[in-house]
Short mmCIF file of C-alpha atoms in Angstrom, two decimals:
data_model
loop_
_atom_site.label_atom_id
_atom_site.label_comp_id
_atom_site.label_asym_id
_atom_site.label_seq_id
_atom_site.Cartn_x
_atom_site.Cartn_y
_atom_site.Cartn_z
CA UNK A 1123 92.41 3.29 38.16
CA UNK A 1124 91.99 2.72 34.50
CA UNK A 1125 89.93 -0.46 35.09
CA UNK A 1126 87.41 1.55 37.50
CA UNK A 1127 87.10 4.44 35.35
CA UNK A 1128 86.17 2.03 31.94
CA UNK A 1129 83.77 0.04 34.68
CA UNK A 1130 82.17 3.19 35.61
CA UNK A 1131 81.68 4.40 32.14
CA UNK A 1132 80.45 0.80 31.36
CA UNK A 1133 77.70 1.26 34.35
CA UNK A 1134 76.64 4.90 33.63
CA UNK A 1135 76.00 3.49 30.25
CA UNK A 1136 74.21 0.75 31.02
CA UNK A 1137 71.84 2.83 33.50
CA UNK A 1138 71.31 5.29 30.51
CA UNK A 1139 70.24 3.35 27.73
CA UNK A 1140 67.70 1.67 30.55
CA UNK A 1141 66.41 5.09 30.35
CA UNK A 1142 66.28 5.95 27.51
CA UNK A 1143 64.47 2.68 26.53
CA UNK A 1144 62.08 3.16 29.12
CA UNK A 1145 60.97 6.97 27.78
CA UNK A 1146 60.49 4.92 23.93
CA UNK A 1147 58.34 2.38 25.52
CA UNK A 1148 56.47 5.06 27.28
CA UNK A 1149 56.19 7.08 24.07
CA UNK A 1150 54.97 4.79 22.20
CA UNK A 1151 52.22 3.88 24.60
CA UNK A 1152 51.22 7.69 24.73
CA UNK A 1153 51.33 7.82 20.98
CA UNK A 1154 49.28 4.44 20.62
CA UNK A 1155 46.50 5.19 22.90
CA UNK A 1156 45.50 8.28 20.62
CA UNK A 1157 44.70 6.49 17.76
CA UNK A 1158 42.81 4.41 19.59
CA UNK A 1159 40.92 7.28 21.10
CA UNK A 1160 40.28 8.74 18.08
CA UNK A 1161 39.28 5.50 16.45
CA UNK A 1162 36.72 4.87 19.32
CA UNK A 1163 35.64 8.78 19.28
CA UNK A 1164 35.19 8.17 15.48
CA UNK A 1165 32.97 4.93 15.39
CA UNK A 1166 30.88 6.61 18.47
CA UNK A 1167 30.31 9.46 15.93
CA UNK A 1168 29.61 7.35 13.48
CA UNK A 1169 26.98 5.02 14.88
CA UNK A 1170 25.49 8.34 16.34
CA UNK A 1171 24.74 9.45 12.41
CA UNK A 1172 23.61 6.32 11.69
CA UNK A 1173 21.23 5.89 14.76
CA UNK A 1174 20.36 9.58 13.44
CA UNK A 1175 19.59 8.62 9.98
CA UNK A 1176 18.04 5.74 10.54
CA UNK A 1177 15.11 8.03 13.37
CA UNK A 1178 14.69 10.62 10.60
CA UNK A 1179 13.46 8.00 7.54
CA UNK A 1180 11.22 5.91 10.20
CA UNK A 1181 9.80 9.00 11.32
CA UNK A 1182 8.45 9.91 8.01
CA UNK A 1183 7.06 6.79 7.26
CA UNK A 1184 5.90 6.50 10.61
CA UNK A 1185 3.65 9.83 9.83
CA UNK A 1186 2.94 8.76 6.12
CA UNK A 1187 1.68 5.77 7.66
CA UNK A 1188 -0.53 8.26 10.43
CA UNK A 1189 -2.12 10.43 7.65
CA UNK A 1190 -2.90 7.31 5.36
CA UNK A 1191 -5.09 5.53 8.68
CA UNK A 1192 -6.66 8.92 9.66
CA UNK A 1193 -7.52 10.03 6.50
CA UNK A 1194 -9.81 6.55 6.27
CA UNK A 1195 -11.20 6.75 9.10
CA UNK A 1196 -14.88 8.70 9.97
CA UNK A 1197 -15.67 9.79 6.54
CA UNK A 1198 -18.87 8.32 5.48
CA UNK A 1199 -20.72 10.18 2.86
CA UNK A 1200 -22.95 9.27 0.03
CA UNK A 1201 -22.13 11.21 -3.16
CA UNK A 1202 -23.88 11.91 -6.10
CA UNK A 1203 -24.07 13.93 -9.16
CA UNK A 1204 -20.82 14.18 -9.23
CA UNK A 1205 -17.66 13.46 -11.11
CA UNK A 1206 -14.70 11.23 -9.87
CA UNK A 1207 -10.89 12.23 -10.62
CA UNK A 1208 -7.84 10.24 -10.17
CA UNK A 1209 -5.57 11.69 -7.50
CA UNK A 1210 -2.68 9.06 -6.90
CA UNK A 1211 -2.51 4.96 -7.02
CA UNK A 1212 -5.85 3.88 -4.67
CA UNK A 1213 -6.89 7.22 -4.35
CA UNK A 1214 -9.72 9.33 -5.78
CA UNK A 1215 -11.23 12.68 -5.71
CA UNK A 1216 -15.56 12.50 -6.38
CA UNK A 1217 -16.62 16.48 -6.31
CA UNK A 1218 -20.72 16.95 -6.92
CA UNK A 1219 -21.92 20.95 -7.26
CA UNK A 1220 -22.89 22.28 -3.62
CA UNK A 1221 -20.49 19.91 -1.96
CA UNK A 1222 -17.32 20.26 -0.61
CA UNK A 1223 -14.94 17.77 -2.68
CA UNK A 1224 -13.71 14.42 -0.65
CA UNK A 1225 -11.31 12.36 -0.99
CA UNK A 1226 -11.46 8.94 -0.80
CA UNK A 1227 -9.39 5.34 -1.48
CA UNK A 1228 -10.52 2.06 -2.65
CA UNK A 1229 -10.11 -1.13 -1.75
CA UNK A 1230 -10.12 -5.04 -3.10
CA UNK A 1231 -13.56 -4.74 -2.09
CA UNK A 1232 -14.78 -1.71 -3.92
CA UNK A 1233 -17.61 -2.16 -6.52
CA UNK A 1234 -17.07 -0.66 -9.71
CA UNK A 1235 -19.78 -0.54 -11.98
CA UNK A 1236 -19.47 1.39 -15.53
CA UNK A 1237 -21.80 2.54 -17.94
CA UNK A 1238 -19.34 2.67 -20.99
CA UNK A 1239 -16.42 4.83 -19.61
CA UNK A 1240 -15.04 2.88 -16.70
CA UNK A 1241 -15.98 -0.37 -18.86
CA UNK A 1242 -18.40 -1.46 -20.63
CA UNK A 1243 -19.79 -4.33 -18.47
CA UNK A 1244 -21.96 -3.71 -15.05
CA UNK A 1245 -18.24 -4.62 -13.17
CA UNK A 1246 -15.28 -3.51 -14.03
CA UNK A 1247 -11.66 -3.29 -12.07
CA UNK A 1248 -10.39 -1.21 -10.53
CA UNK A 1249 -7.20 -0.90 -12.76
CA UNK A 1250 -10.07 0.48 -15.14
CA UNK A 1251 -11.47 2.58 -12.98
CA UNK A 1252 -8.09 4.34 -12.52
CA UNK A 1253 -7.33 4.24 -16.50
CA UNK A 1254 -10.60 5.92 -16.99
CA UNK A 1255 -10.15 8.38 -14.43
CA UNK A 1256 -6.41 9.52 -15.77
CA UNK A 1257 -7.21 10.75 -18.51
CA UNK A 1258 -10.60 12.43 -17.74
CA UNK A 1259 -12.89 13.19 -14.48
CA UNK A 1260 -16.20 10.58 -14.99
CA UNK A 1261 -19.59 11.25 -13.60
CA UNK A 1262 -20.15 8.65 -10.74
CA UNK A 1263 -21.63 8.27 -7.68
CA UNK A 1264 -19.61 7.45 -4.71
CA UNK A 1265 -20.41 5.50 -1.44
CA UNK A 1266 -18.11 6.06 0.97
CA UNK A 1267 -17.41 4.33 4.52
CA UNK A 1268 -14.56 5.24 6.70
CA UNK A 1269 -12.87 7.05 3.52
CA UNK A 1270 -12.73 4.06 1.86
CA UNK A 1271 -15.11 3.84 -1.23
CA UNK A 1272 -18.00 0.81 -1.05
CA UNK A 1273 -19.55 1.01 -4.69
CA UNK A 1274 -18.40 4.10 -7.52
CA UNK A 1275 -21.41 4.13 -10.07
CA UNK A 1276 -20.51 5.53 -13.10
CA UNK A 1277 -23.65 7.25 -14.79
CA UNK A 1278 -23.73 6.89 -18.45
CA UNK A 1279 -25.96 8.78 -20.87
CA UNK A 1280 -29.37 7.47 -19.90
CA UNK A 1281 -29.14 8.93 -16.42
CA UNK A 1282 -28.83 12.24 -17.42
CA UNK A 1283 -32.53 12.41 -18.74
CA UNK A 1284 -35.70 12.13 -16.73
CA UNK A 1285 -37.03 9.20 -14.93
CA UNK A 1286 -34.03 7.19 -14.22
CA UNK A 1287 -33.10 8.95 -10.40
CA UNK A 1288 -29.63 10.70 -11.36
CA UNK A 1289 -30.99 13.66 -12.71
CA UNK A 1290 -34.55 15.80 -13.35
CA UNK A 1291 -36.04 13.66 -11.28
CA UNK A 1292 -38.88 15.90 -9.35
CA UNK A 1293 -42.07 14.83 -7.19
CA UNK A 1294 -43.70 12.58 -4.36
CA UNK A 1295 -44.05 8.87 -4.52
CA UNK A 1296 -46.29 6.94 -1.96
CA UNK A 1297 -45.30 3.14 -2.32
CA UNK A 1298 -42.94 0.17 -1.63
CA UNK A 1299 -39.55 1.28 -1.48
CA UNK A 1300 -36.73 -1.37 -2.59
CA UNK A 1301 -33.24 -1.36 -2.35
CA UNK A 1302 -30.57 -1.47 -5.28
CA UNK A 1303 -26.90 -0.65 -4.43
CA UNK A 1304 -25.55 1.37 -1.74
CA UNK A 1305 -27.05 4.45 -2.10
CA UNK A 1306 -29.59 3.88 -4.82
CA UNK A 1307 -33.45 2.65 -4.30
CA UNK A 1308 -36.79 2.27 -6.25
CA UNK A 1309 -40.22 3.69 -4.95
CA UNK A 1310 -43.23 2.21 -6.36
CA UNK A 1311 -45.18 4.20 -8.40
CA UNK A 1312 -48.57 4.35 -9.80
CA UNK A 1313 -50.14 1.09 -12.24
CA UNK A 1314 -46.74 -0.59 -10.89
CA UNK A 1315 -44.15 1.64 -12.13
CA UNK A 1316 -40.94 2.01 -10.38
CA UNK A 1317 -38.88 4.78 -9.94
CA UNK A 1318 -35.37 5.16 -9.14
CA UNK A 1319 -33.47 7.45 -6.92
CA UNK A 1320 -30.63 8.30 -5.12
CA UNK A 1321 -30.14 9.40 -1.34
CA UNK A 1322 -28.05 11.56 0.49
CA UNK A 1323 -26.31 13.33 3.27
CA UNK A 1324 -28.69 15.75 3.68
CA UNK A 1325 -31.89 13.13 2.64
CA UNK A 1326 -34.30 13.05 5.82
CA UNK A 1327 -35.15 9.68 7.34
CA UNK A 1328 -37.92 8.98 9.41
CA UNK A 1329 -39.30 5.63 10.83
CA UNK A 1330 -42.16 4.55 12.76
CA UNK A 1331 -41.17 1.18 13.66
CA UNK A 1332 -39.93 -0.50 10.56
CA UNK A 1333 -36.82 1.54 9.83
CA UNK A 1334 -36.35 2.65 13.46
CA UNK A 1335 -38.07 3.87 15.96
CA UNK A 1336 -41.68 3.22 17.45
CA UNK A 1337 -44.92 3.44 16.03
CA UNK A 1338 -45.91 5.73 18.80
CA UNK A 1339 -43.95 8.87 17.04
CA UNK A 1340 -41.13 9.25 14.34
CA UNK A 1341 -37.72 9.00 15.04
CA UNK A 1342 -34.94 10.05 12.72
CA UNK A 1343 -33.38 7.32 10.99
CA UNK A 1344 -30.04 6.71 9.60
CA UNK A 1345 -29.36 5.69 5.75
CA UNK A 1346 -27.98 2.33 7.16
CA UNK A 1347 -31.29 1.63 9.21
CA UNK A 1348 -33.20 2.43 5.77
CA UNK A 1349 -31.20 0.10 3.45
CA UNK A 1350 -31.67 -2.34 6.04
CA UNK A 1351 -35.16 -1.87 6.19
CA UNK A 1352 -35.59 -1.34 2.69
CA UNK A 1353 -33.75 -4.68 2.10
CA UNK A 1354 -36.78 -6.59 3.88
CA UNK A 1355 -39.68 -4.37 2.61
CA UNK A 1356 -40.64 -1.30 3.28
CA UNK A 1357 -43.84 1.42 2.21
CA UNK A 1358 -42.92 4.59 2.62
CA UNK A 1359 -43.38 8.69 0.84
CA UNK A 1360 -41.09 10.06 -0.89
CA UNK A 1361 -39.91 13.08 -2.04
CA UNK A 1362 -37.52 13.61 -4.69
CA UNK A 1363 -35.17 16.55 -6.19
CA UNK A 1364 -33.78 16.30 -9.25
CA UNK A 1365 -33.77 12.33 -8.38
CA UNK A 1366 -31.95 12.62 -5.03
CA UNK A 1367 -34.65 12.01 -2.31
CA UNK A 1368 -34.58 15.42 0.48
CA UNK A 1369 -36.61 12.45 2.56
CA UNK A 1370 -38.20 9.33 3.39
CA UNK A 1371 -40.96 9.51 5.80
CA UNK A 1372 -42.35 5.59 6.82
CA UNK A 1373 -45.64 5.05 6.00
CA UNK A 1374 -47.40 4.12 9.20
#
């Protein structure tokens, strides 16, 4: 009887401890799997700020980027009388009285031509351009395509008097007009002389044939069709304001 009681014990034992084992090993497979949740649940958090972060700093370069292309493209303007100011690297402000200020970048390409400010030679850089234009605003005038500047033509002191096209500059010329630089011609004058002037936004441009048009009736021209024409040869009138011509009329 002794023997079978001890046996029993032995058993009930035995069947016990399987038990209890068998509640640790499910334990610790409860316990395990949360860290592992939590570690998974952590890292998709984690790649979900990153993904985040990384939307938010291509966004704003994505609409840096947008403004920079749409603010060169469809301005085309020919300034003058005006002064040019240094905004930020590659980009300018040119403001002229009566006009509505415009911004405007250069390029590799630009032409820079000084008059003793900018430099002292007909070319300069544009690295001078933008060390001139720190530390003061200089008078220039500014041909712009797409918002991107062409030529910037500094005037120096002997374009601020009479007969040289920038400025005081009044009166009707009948003769061969030539071209110069973007935005700047010569008319032919009386006994040969030549005068220089400017054109504009506003400058009125009329062919009959040569510039555009027909020589059956005027059409309005643009400035591109005159310095094309004017390029070749071309006679024309015109009329000048305080040396910026308010038109061009083909002779015909």
């Amino acid at each position: 009887m002794n023997r079978h009681l001890r046996k029993t014990a032995l058993v009930t034992a035995a069947i016990t401890a399987g038990l209890l084992m068998t509640a640790c090993q499910n334990g610790s497979t409860s316990n395990g799997s949360s860290p592992h949740t939590s570690a998974s649940t952590t890292a998709k958090s984690q790649g979900t700020s990153k993904t985040s972060g990384t939307s938010q700093h291509s966004g704003s370069s994505g609409t840096s980027a947008r403004n920079a292309s749409k603010s060169q493209q469809g301005v085309n303007a020919t300034i003058t009388g005006g002064t040019v100011s240094y905004l930020a690297p590659g980009k300018y402000l040119v403001s002229a009285p009566g006009k509505t200020d415009q911004a405007f970048f250069v390029a590799d390409d630009t032409q820079v031509h000084g008059a003793g400010t900018i430099c002292g030679g007909s070319r300069c850089t544009l690295d001078q351009l933008e060390t001139a234009t720190r530390k003061a605003a200089v008078p220039a005038d500014v041909t712009i395509r797409k918002g991107v500047a062409t030529v910037v033509r500094e005037r120096g002191a002997a374009d601020t008097g009479s007969g040289t096209g920038t400025k005081g500059v009044n009166g009707t010329w009948l003769g061969q007009v030539s071209y110069l630089a973007p935005g700047k011609f010569t008319v032919s004058g009386p006994k040969g002389t030549e005068q220089a002037f400017f054109v504009a936004d506003d400058t009125v441009v009329k062919g009959y044939g040569t510039i555009c048009g027909s020589s059956a009736s005027p059409s309005a021209c643009t400035l591109d069709q005159l310095e094309a024409a004017a390029k070749k040869g071309l006679d024309a009138k015109v009329v000048i304001a305080n040396g910026i011509a308010t038109s061009v009329i083909e002779d015909h």
